[in-house]
PDB file of C-alpha atoms in Angstrom:
ATOM      1  CA  GLN S  58      96.572 -22.087 138.674  1.00 94.00           C
ATOM      2  CA  VAL S  59      94.121 -20.529 135.329  1.00 97.00           C
ATOM      3  CA  GLN S  60      90.476 -20.573 135.469  1.00 98.00           C
ATOM      4  CA  LEU S  61      88.407 -20.094 132.612  1.00 98.00           C
ATOM      5  CA  VAL S  62      84.745 -20.037 133.764  1.00 98.00           C
ATOM      6  CA  GLU S  63      82.234 -18.832 130.406  1.00 98.00           C
ATOM      7  CA  SER S  64      78.504 -18.361 131.414  1.00 97.00           C
ATOM      8  CA  GLY S  65      76.082 -16.716 129.513  1.00 97.00           C
ATOM      9  CA  GLY S  66      74.645 -19.392 126.938  1.00 96.00           C
ATOM     10  CA  GLY S  67      71.490 -20.452 126.834  1.00 97.00           C
ATOM     11  CA  VAL S  68      68.418 -21.296 124.323  1.00 98.00           C
ATOM     12  CA  VAL S  69      67.788 -18.632 121.632  1.00 98.00           C
ATOM     13  CA  GLN S  70      65.895 -18.290 118.372  1.00 97.00           C
ATOM     14  CA  PRO S  71      67.362 -17.633 115.276  1.00 98.00           C
ATOM     15  CA  GLY S  72      67.728 -14.186 114.400  1.00 98.00           C
ATOM     16  CA  GLY S  73      68.401 -13.498 117.968  1.00 98.00           C
ATOM     17  CA  SER S  74      71.410 -12.509 120.560  1.00 98.00           C
ATOM     18  CA  LEU S  75      73.595 -13.324 123.448  1.00 98.00           C
ATOM     19  CA  ARG S  76      76.750 -12.735 125.018  1.00 98.00           C
ATOM     20  CA  LEU S  77      78.719 -14.984 126.507  1.00 98.00           C
ATOM     21  CA  SER S  78      81.661 -14.030 129.186  1.00 98.00           C
ATOM     22  CA  CYS S  79      84.821 -15.671 130.290  1.00 98.00           C
ATOM     23  CA  ALA S  80      86.061 -14.240 133.934  1.00 98.00           C
ATOM     24  CA  ALA S  81      89.561 -14.885 133.458  1.00 98.00           C
ATOM     25  CA  SER S  82      91.834 -15.827 137.362  1.00 98.00           C
ATOM     26  CA  GLY S  83      95.271 -17.762 138.237  1.00 97.00           C
ATOM     27  CA  PHE S  84      97.354 -15.450 135.627  1.00 97.00           C
ATOM     28  CA  THR S  85      97.822 -11.626 134.299  1.00 98.00           C
ATOM     29  CA  PHE S  86      94.554 -12.072 132.045  1.00 98.00           C
ATOM     30  CA  SER S  87      96.239  -9.030 130.809  1.00 97.00           C
ATOM     31  CA  ARG S  88      99.166 -10.371 129.327  1.00 97.00           C
ATOM     32  CA  TYR S  89      97.778 -13.165 126.963  1.00 97.00           C
ATOM     33  CA  ASP S  90      96.154 -13.305 123.611  1.00 97.00           C
ATOM     34  CA  MET S  91      92.708 -15.040 124.207  1.00 98.00           C
ATOM     35  CA  HIS S  92      90.287 -17.413 121.591  1.00 98.00           C
ATOM     36  CA  TRP S  93      87.169 -18.856 121.378  1.00 98.00           C
ATOM     37  CA  VAL S  94      86.107 -22.055 119.981  1.00 98.00           C
ATOM     38  CA  ARG S  95      82.996 -24.010 119.597  1.00 98.00           C
ATOM     39  CA  GLN S  96      81.937 -27.376 118.856  1.00 98.00           C
ATOM     40  CA  ALA S  97      78.805 -28.598 117.490  1.00 97.00           C
ATOM     41  CA  PRO S  98      77.229 -31.224 119.116  1.00 96.00           C
ATOM     42  CA  GLY S  99      78.855 -34.695 118.233  1.00 95.00           C
ATOM     43  CA  LYS S 100      81.171 -32.707 115.586  1.00 96.00           C
ATOM     44  CA  GLY S 101      84.606 -30.875 115.903  1.00 96.00           C
ATOM     45  CA  LEU S 102      86.954 -28.104 117.066  1.00 97.00           C
ATOM     46  CA  GLU S 103      86.269 -24.876 115.095  1.00 98.00           C
ATOM     47  CA  TRP S 104      88.159 -21.789 116.197  1.00 98.00           C
ATOM     48  CA  VAL S 105      86.148 -18.596 116.271  1.00 98.00           C
ATOM     49  CA  ALA S 106      87.533 -15.217 116.954  1.00 98.00           C
ATOM     50  CA  PHE S 107      90.777 -14.170 118.661  1.00 98.00           C
ATOM     51  CA  ILE S 108      91.630 -10.965 120.312  1.00 97.00           C
ATOM     52  CA  ARG S 109      95.035  -9.313 121.627  1.00 97.00           C
ATOM     53  CA  TYR S 110      96.011  -8.518 125.050  1.00 97.00           C
ATOM     54  CA  ASP S 111      95.659  -5.352 124.618  1.00 96.00           C
ATOM     55  CA  GLY S 112      92.104  -5.457 122.676  1.00 95.00           C
ATOM     56  CA  THR S 113      94.538  -4.021 119.561  1.00 94.00           C
ATOM     57  CA  ASN S 114      93.604  -6.925 117.474  1.00 95.00           C
ATOM     58  CA  LYS S 115      91.193  -8.919 116.573  1.00 97.00           C
ATOM     59  CA  TYR S 116      90.130 -11.874 114.125  1.00 97.00           C
ATOM     60  CA  TYR S 117      87.431 -13.859 113.047  1.00 98.00           C
ATOM     61  CA  ALA S 118      86.007 -17.221 111.136  1.00 97.00           C
ATOM     62  CA  ASP S 119      84.610 -16.386 107.859  1.00 97.00           C
ATOM     63  CA  SER S 120      80.711 -17.952 109.361  1.00 97.00           C
ATOM     64  CA  VAL S 121      81.174 -15.453 112.460  1.00 98.00           C
ATOM     65  CA  LYS S 122      82.373 -12.450 110.670  1.00 98.00           C
ATOM     66  CA  GLY S 123      79.807  -9.735 110.695  1.00 97.00           C
ATOM     67  CA  ARG S 124      77.879 -11.653 113.144  1.00 98.00           C
ATOM     68  CA  PHE S 125      79.799 -11.712 116.211  1.00 98.00           C
ATOM     69  CA  THR S 126      81.863  -9.870 118.020  1.00 98.00           C
ATOM     70  CA  ILE S 127      84.763 -10.410 120.679  1.00 98.00           C
ATOM     71  CA  SER S 128      85.852  -8.003 123.277  1.00 98.00           C
ATOM     72  CA  ARG S 129      87.595  -7.700 126.662  1.00 98.00           C
ATOM     73  CA  ASP S 130      87.821  -6.333 129.777  1.00 98.00           C
ATOM     74  CA  ASN S 131      90.692  -6.271 131.263  1.00 98.00           C
ATOM     75  CA  SER S 132      89.972  -4.378 134.646  1.00 97.00           C
ATOM     76  CA  LYS S 133      87.638  -6.704 135.324  1.00 98.00           C
ATOM     77  CA  ASN S 134      89.442 -10.047 133.627  1.00 98.00           C
ATOM     78  CA  THR S 135      86.933 -10.854 131.880  1.00 98.00           C
ATOM     79  CA  LEU S 136      86.761 -11.957 128.214  1.00 98.00           C
ATOM     80  CA  TYR S 137      83.099 -11.967 125.723  1.00 98.00           C
ATOM     81  CA  LEU S 138      81.379 -13.251 122.500  1.00 98.00           C
ATOM     82  CA  GLN S 139      78.621 -10.505 121.723  1.00 98.00           C
ATOM     83  CA  MET S 140      76.725 -13.070 119.123  1.00 98.00           C
ATOM     84  CA  ASN S 141      74.221 -11.215 117.049  1.00 98.00           C
ATOM     85  CA  SER S 142      71.931 -13.023 114.155  1.00 98.00           C
ATOM     86  CA  LEU S 143      72.068 -16.012 115.536  1.00 98.00           C
ATOM     87  CA  ARG S 144      71.844 -19.205 113.457  1.00 98.00           C
ATOM     88  CA  VAL S 145      70.864 -22.564 114.288  1.00 98.00           C
ATOM     89  CA  GLU S 146      73.770 -23.775 112.839  1.00 97.00           C
ATOM     90  CA  ASP S 147      75.448 -21.897 115.493  1.00 98.00           C
ATOM     91  CA  THR S 148      74.416 -24.181 118.193  1.00 98.00           C
ATOM     92  CA  ALA S 149      77.470 -25.880 119.991  1.00 98.00           C
ATOM     93  CA  VAL S 150      79.480 -25.501 123.055  1.00 98.00           C
ATOM     94  CA  TYR S 151      81.563 -22.518 123.266  1.00 98.00           C
ATOM     95  CA  TYR S 152      85.358 -22.847 125.090  1.00 98.00           C
ATOM     96  CA  CYS S 153      87.155 -19.487 126.123  1.00 98.00           C
ATOM     97  CA  SER S 154      91.117 -20.190 125.548  1.00 98.00           C
ATOM     98  CA  LYS S 155      94.260 -18.940 126.929  1.00 98.00           C
ATOM     99  CA  TYR S 156      96.710 -18.346 124.315  1.00 97.00           C
ATOM    100  CA  GLN S 157     100.488 -19.149 125.012  1.00 95.00           C
ATOM    101  CA  GLY S 158     102.424 -16.666 122.863  1.00 91.00           C
ATOM    102  CA  HIS S 159     100.966 -15.493 119.301  1.00 90.00           C
ATOM    103  CA  PRO S 160      99.482 -15.935 116.541  1.00 91.00           C
ATOM    104  CA  GLY S 161     101.458 -19.041 114.295  1.00 88.00           C
ATOM    105  CA  TYR S 162     103.814 -19.288 117.276  1.00 91.00           C
ATOM    106  CA  GLY S 163     101.377 -19.954 120.363  1.00 94.00           C
ATOM    107  CA  HIS S 164      98.829 -22.758 121.904  1.00 97.00           C
ATOM    108  CA  PHE S 165      95.865 -23.270 123.410  1.00 97.00           C
ATOM    109  CA  ASP S 166      97.366 -23.643 126.941  1.00 95.00           C
ATOM    110  CA  SER S 167      94.028 -23.323 129.005  1.00 97.00           C
ATOM    111  CA  TRP S 168      90.729 -23.913 128.222  1.00 98.00           C
ATOM    112  CA  GLY S 169      86.874 -23.751 129.993  1.00 98.00           C
ATOM    113  CA  GLN S 170      84.537 -25.709 130.582  1.00 97.00           C
ATOM    114  CA  GLY S 171      82.169 -24.623 127.759  1.00 97.00           C
ATOM    115  CA  THR S 172      79.082 -22.996 127.636  1.00 98.00           C
ATOM    116  CA  LEU S 173      76.151 -24.660 125.638  1.00 98.00           C
ATOM    117  CA  VAL S 174      74.465 -22.235 123.092  1.00 98.00           C
ATOM    118  CA  THR S 175      71.502 -23.871 121.587  1.00 98.00           C
ATOM    119  CA  VAL S 176      69.904 -21.722 118.634  1.00 98.00           C
ATOM    120  CA  SER S 177      66.475 -23.135 117.618  1.00 97.00           C
ATOM    121  CA  SER S 178      62.742 -21.794 117.457  1.00 93.00           C
TER     122      SER S 178
ATOM    123  CA  GLN P  23      85.397 -29.905 105.799  1.00 78.00           C
ATOM    124  CA  SER P  24      88.267 -28.592 107.417  1.00 84.00           C
ATOM    125  CA  VAL P  25      91.640 -27.045 106.956  1.00 88.00           C
ATOM    126  CA  LEU P  26      93.952 -29.641 108.053  1.00 96.00           C
ATOM    127  CA  THR P  27      93.408 -33.243 107.069  1.00 97.00           C
ATOM    128  CA  GLN P  28      92.918 -36.185 109.977  1.00 97.00           C
ATOM    129  CA  PRO P  29      92.378 -39.760 109.862  1.00 97.00           C
ATOM    130  CA  PRO P  30      89.082 -39.754 111.539  1.00 97.00           C
ATOM    131  CA  SER P  31      89.813 -42.917 113.688  1.00 97.00           C
ATOM    132  CA  VAL P  32      92.871 -45.215 114.309  1.00 97.00           C
ATOM    133  CA  SER P  33      92.977 -47.776 116.720  1.00 96.00           C
ATOM    134  CA  ALA P  34      95.298 -50.200 118.059  1.00 96.00           C
ATOM    135  CA  ALA P  35      95.939 -53.265 121.407  1.00 96.00           C
ATOM    136  CA  PRO P  36      97.122 -51.563 124.241  1.00 97.00           C
ATOM    137  CA  GLY P  37     100.983 -51.395 124.834  1.00 97.00           C
ATOM    138  CA  GLN P  38     100.813 -50.725 121.709  1.00 97.00           C
ATOM    139  CA  LYS P  39     101.673 -48.164 119.573  1.00 97.00           C
ATOM    140  CA  VAL P  40      99.752 -45.512 117.412  1.00 97.00           C
ATOM    141  CA  THR P  41     100.150 -42.536 114.766  1.00 98.00           C
ATOM    142  CA  ILE P  42      97.816 -39.874 113.719  1.00 98.00           C
ATOM    143  CA  SER P  43      99.083 -37.597 111.403  1.00 98.00           C
ATOM    144  CA  CYS P  44      97.162 -34.007 110.817  1.00 98.00           C
ATOM    145  CA  SER P  45      97.924 -32.683 107.092  1.00 97.00           C
ATOM    146  CA  GLY P  46      97.801 -29.080 105.649  1.00 97.00           C
ATOM    147  CA  SER P  47      99.529 -26.224 103.615  1.00 96.00           C
ATOM    148  CA  SER P  48     102.405 -23.789 103.873  1.00 95.00           C
ATOM    149  CA  SER P  49     100.091 -21.389 104.858  1.00 95.00           C
ATOM    150  CA  ASN P  50      99.481 -23.100 108.427  1.00 96.00           C
ATOM    151  CA  ILE P  51     101.324 -25.966 109.110  1.00 97.00           C
ATOM    152  CA  GLY P  52     104.512 -25.310 106.545  1.00 96.00           C
ATOM    153  CA  ASN P  53     105.402 -22.007 108.403  1.00 95.00           C
ATOM    154  CA  ASN P  54     103.511 -22.315 112.205  1.00 96.00           C
ATOM    155  CA  TYR P  55     104.329 -23.921 115.170  1.00 97.00           C
ATOM    156  CA  VAL P  56     101.454 -27.194 116.112  1.00 98.00           C
ATOM    157  CA  SER P  57      99.727 -28.288 118.668  1.00 98.00           C
ATOM    158  CA  TRP P  58      98.030 -31.275 119.558  1.00 98.00           C
ATOM    159  CA  TYR P  59      94.576 -31.505 122.196  1.00 98.00           C
ATOM    160  CA  GLN P  60      93.469 -34.358 123.626  1.00 98.00           C
ATOM    161  CA  GLN P  61      89.037 -34.379 124.469  1.00 98.00           C
ATOM    162  CA  VAL P  62      87.632 -37.214 126.244  1.00 96.00           C
ATOM    163  CA  PRO P  63      83.945 -36.866 125.478  1.00 92.00           C
ATOM    164  CA  GLY P  64      81.966 -34.177 127.242  1.00 92.00           C
ATOM    165  CA  LYS P  65      85.409 -32.606 128.713  1.00 96.00           C
ATOM    166  CA  ALA P  66      87.432 -30.128 127.413  1.00 97.00           C
ATOM    167  CA  PRO P  67      90.466 -30.167 124.949  1.00 98.00           C
ATOM    168  CA  LYS P  68      93.327 -30.992 127.162  1.00 97.00           C
ATOM    169  CA  LEU P  69      96.971 -29.288 125.808  1.00 98.00           C
ATOM    170  CA  LEU P  70      98.784 -32.328 124.533  1.00 98.00           C
ATOM    171  CA  ILE P  71     101.678 -30.839 122.428  1.00 98.00           C
ATOM    172  CA  TYR P  72     102.532 -27.331 122.135  1.00 97.00           C
ATOM    173  CA  ASP P  73     105.725 -25.775 119.512  1.00 97.00           C
ATOM    174  CA  ASN P  74     105.121 -28.829 117.251  1.00 97.00           C
ATOM    175  CA  ASN P  75     107.906 -31.267 119.513  1.00 97.00           C
ATOM    176  CA  ASN P  76     107.214 -30.104 122.936  1.00 97.00           C
ATOM    177  CA  ARG P  77     105.156 -31.538 126.027  1.00 97.00           C
ATOM    178  CA  PRO P  78     103.680 -30.064 129.044  1.00 96.00           C
ATOM    179  CA  SER P  79     104.514 -30.746 132.211  1.00 95.00           C
ATOM    180  CA  GLY P  80     102.357 -34.005 133.340  1.00 95.00           C
ATOM    181  CA  ILE P  81     101.891 -35.127 130.254  1.00 97.00           C
ATOM    182  CA  PRO P  82     103.715 -38.798 129.591  1.00 96.00           C
ATOM    183  CA  ASP P  83     106.806 -39.049 127.438  1.00 95.00           C
ATOM    184  CA  ARG P  84     104.706 -41.610 125.809  1.00 97.00           C
ATOM    185  CA  PHE P  85     103.401 -38.833 123.208  1.00 98.00           C
ATOM    186  CA  SER P  86     105.420 -36.941 121.141  1.00 98.00           C
ATOM    187  CA  GLY P  87     104.992 -34.737 118.281  1.00 97.00           C
ATOM    188  CA  SER P  88     106.866 -34.105 114.928  1.00 97.00           C
ATOM    189  CA  LYS P  89     106.551 -31.767 111.868  1.00 97.00           C
ATOM    190  CA  SER P  90     108.099 -32.095 108.614  1.00 96.00           C
ATOM    191  CA  GLY P  91     106.959 -30.166 105.739  1.00 96.00           C
ATOM    192  CA  THR P  92     103.579 -29.145 105.778  1.00 97.00           C
ATOM    193  CA  SER P  93     102.510 -32.569 107.865  1.00 97.00           C
ATOM    194  CA  ALA P  94     102.697 -33.002 111.397  1.00 98.00           C
ATOM    195  CA  THR P  95     101.938 -36.586 113.559  1.00 98.00           C
ATOM    196  CA  LEU P  96     101.335 -37.393 116.853  1.00 98.00           C
ATOM    197  CA  GLY P  97     102.683 -40.681 118.051  1.00 98.00           C
ATOM    198  CA  ILE P  98     101.342 -42.387 121.226  1.00 98.00           C
ATOM    199  CA  THR P  99     103.361 -45.899 122.489  1.00 97.00           C
ATOM    200  CA  GLY P 100     102.674 -47.915 125.351  1.00 97.00           C
ATOM    201  CA  LEU P 101      98.427 -47.327 124.501  1.00 97.00           C
ATOM    202  CA  GLN P 102      96.369 -47.676 127.832  1.00 96.00           C
ATOM    203  CA  THR P 103      92.695 -48.154 127.510  1.00 95.00           C
ATOM    204  CA  GLY P 104      92.553 -44.101 129.492  1.00 95.00           C
ATOM    205  CA  ASP P 105      94.062 -42.912 126.125  1.00 97.00           C
ATOM    206  CA  GLU P 106      90.680 -43.470 123.921  1.00 97.00           C
ATOM    207  CA  ALA P 107      89.814 -39.809 122.998  1.00 97.00           C
ATOM    208  CA  ASP P 108      89.334 -37.398 119.933  1.00 98.00           C
ATOM    209  CA  TYR P 109      92.352 -35.933 119.305  1.00 98.00           C
ATOM    210  CA  TYR P 110      93.194 -32.483 117.528  1.00 98.00           C
ATOM    211  CA  CYS P 111      95.573 -30.912 115.917  1.00 98.00           C
ATOM    212  CA  GLY P 112      95.801 -27.364 115.487  1.00 98.00           C
ATOM    213  CA  THR P 113      97.471 -24.212 113.940  1.00 98.00           C
ATOM    214  CA  TRP P 114      96.951 -20.607 112.719  1.00 97.00           C
ATOM    215  CA  ASP P 115      96.620 -19.786 108.952  1.00 96.00           C
ATOM    216  CA  SER P 116      98.823 -17.111 108.269  1.00 95.00           C
ATOM    217  CA  SER P 117      97.556 -16.272 104.781  1.00 95.00           C
ATOM    218  CA  LEU P 118      93.760 -16.260 105.794  1.00 94.00           C
ATOM    219  CA  SER P 119      94.589 -14.812 109.816  1.00 95.00           C
ATOM    220  CA  VAL P 120      92.236 -17.576 110.704  1.00 96.00           C
ATOM    221  CA  GLY P 121      92.859 -20.146 114.235  1.00 96.00           C
ATOM    222  CA  VAL P 122      92.787 -23.788 111.899  1.00 97.00           C
ATOM    223  CA  PHE P 123      92.005 -27.039 113.368  1.00 97.00           C
ATOM    224  CA  GLY P 124      91.989 -30.650 111.879  1.00 97.00           C
ATOM    225  CA  GLY P 125      88.766 -32.104 112.086  1.00 97.00           C
ATOM    226  CA  GLY P 126      90.092 -35.036 114.904  1.00 97.00           C
ATOM    227  CA  THR P 127      90.618 -38.363 115.192  1.00 98.00           C
ATOM    228  CA  LYS P 128      88.984 -41.123 117.573  1.00 98.00           C
ATOM    229  CA  LEU P 129      91.355 -43.179 119.151  1.00 98.00           C
ATOM    230  CA  THR P 130      89.838 -46.647 120.336  1.00 97.00           C
ATOM    231  CA  VAL P 131      92.487 -48.645 122.353  1.00 96.00           C
ATOM    232  CA  LEU P 132      90.816 -52.118 121.504  1.00 89.00           C
TER     233      LEU P 132
END
């Protein structure tokens, strides 16, 4: 069965950096687009970033553009999110999600358990 | 402020029916597939409806989805206390090239 396991969350000061990882198993990782979605405490879901199955196309939410970088290593079945210049408002649970289909014609069919990122001084 | 608009909350008695609306625009709902997700507090979201009106295996037919123009609707019949959760609609915005979600709707089964 599909399994997505995020790691790398923690407490970081404003302006700091973190790299999240998402280890995938149970499916052919290299064939699927992947996304990061976050949820601030007590708030709704917020889409963060997308990466095409082969890594050739990436999109970002305006709120993270220029600060976050999504990447993947298909040889390691792992998705990454490099987060720089972190702000207090980036505090959230970060989920990686497997995407069935392609942007506009797809859906998030599997989600990890999430990893908490807390940005605080 | 979410790109997609959902009511903050809905409620109904056990056994009753409820609908949750999701309103967008031509650049998102109007020209792309809509999906719906159920999230129990403290847990990850779970896919409920995909491609506007399809249910993944294991999702009971009490859950249904529909889309018309720039709006989508999630319907739940035969409400159970176990259905209490937050529900989110989601799609892609082709003009902005971003994923978008509704603000979420909290379902209370009275």
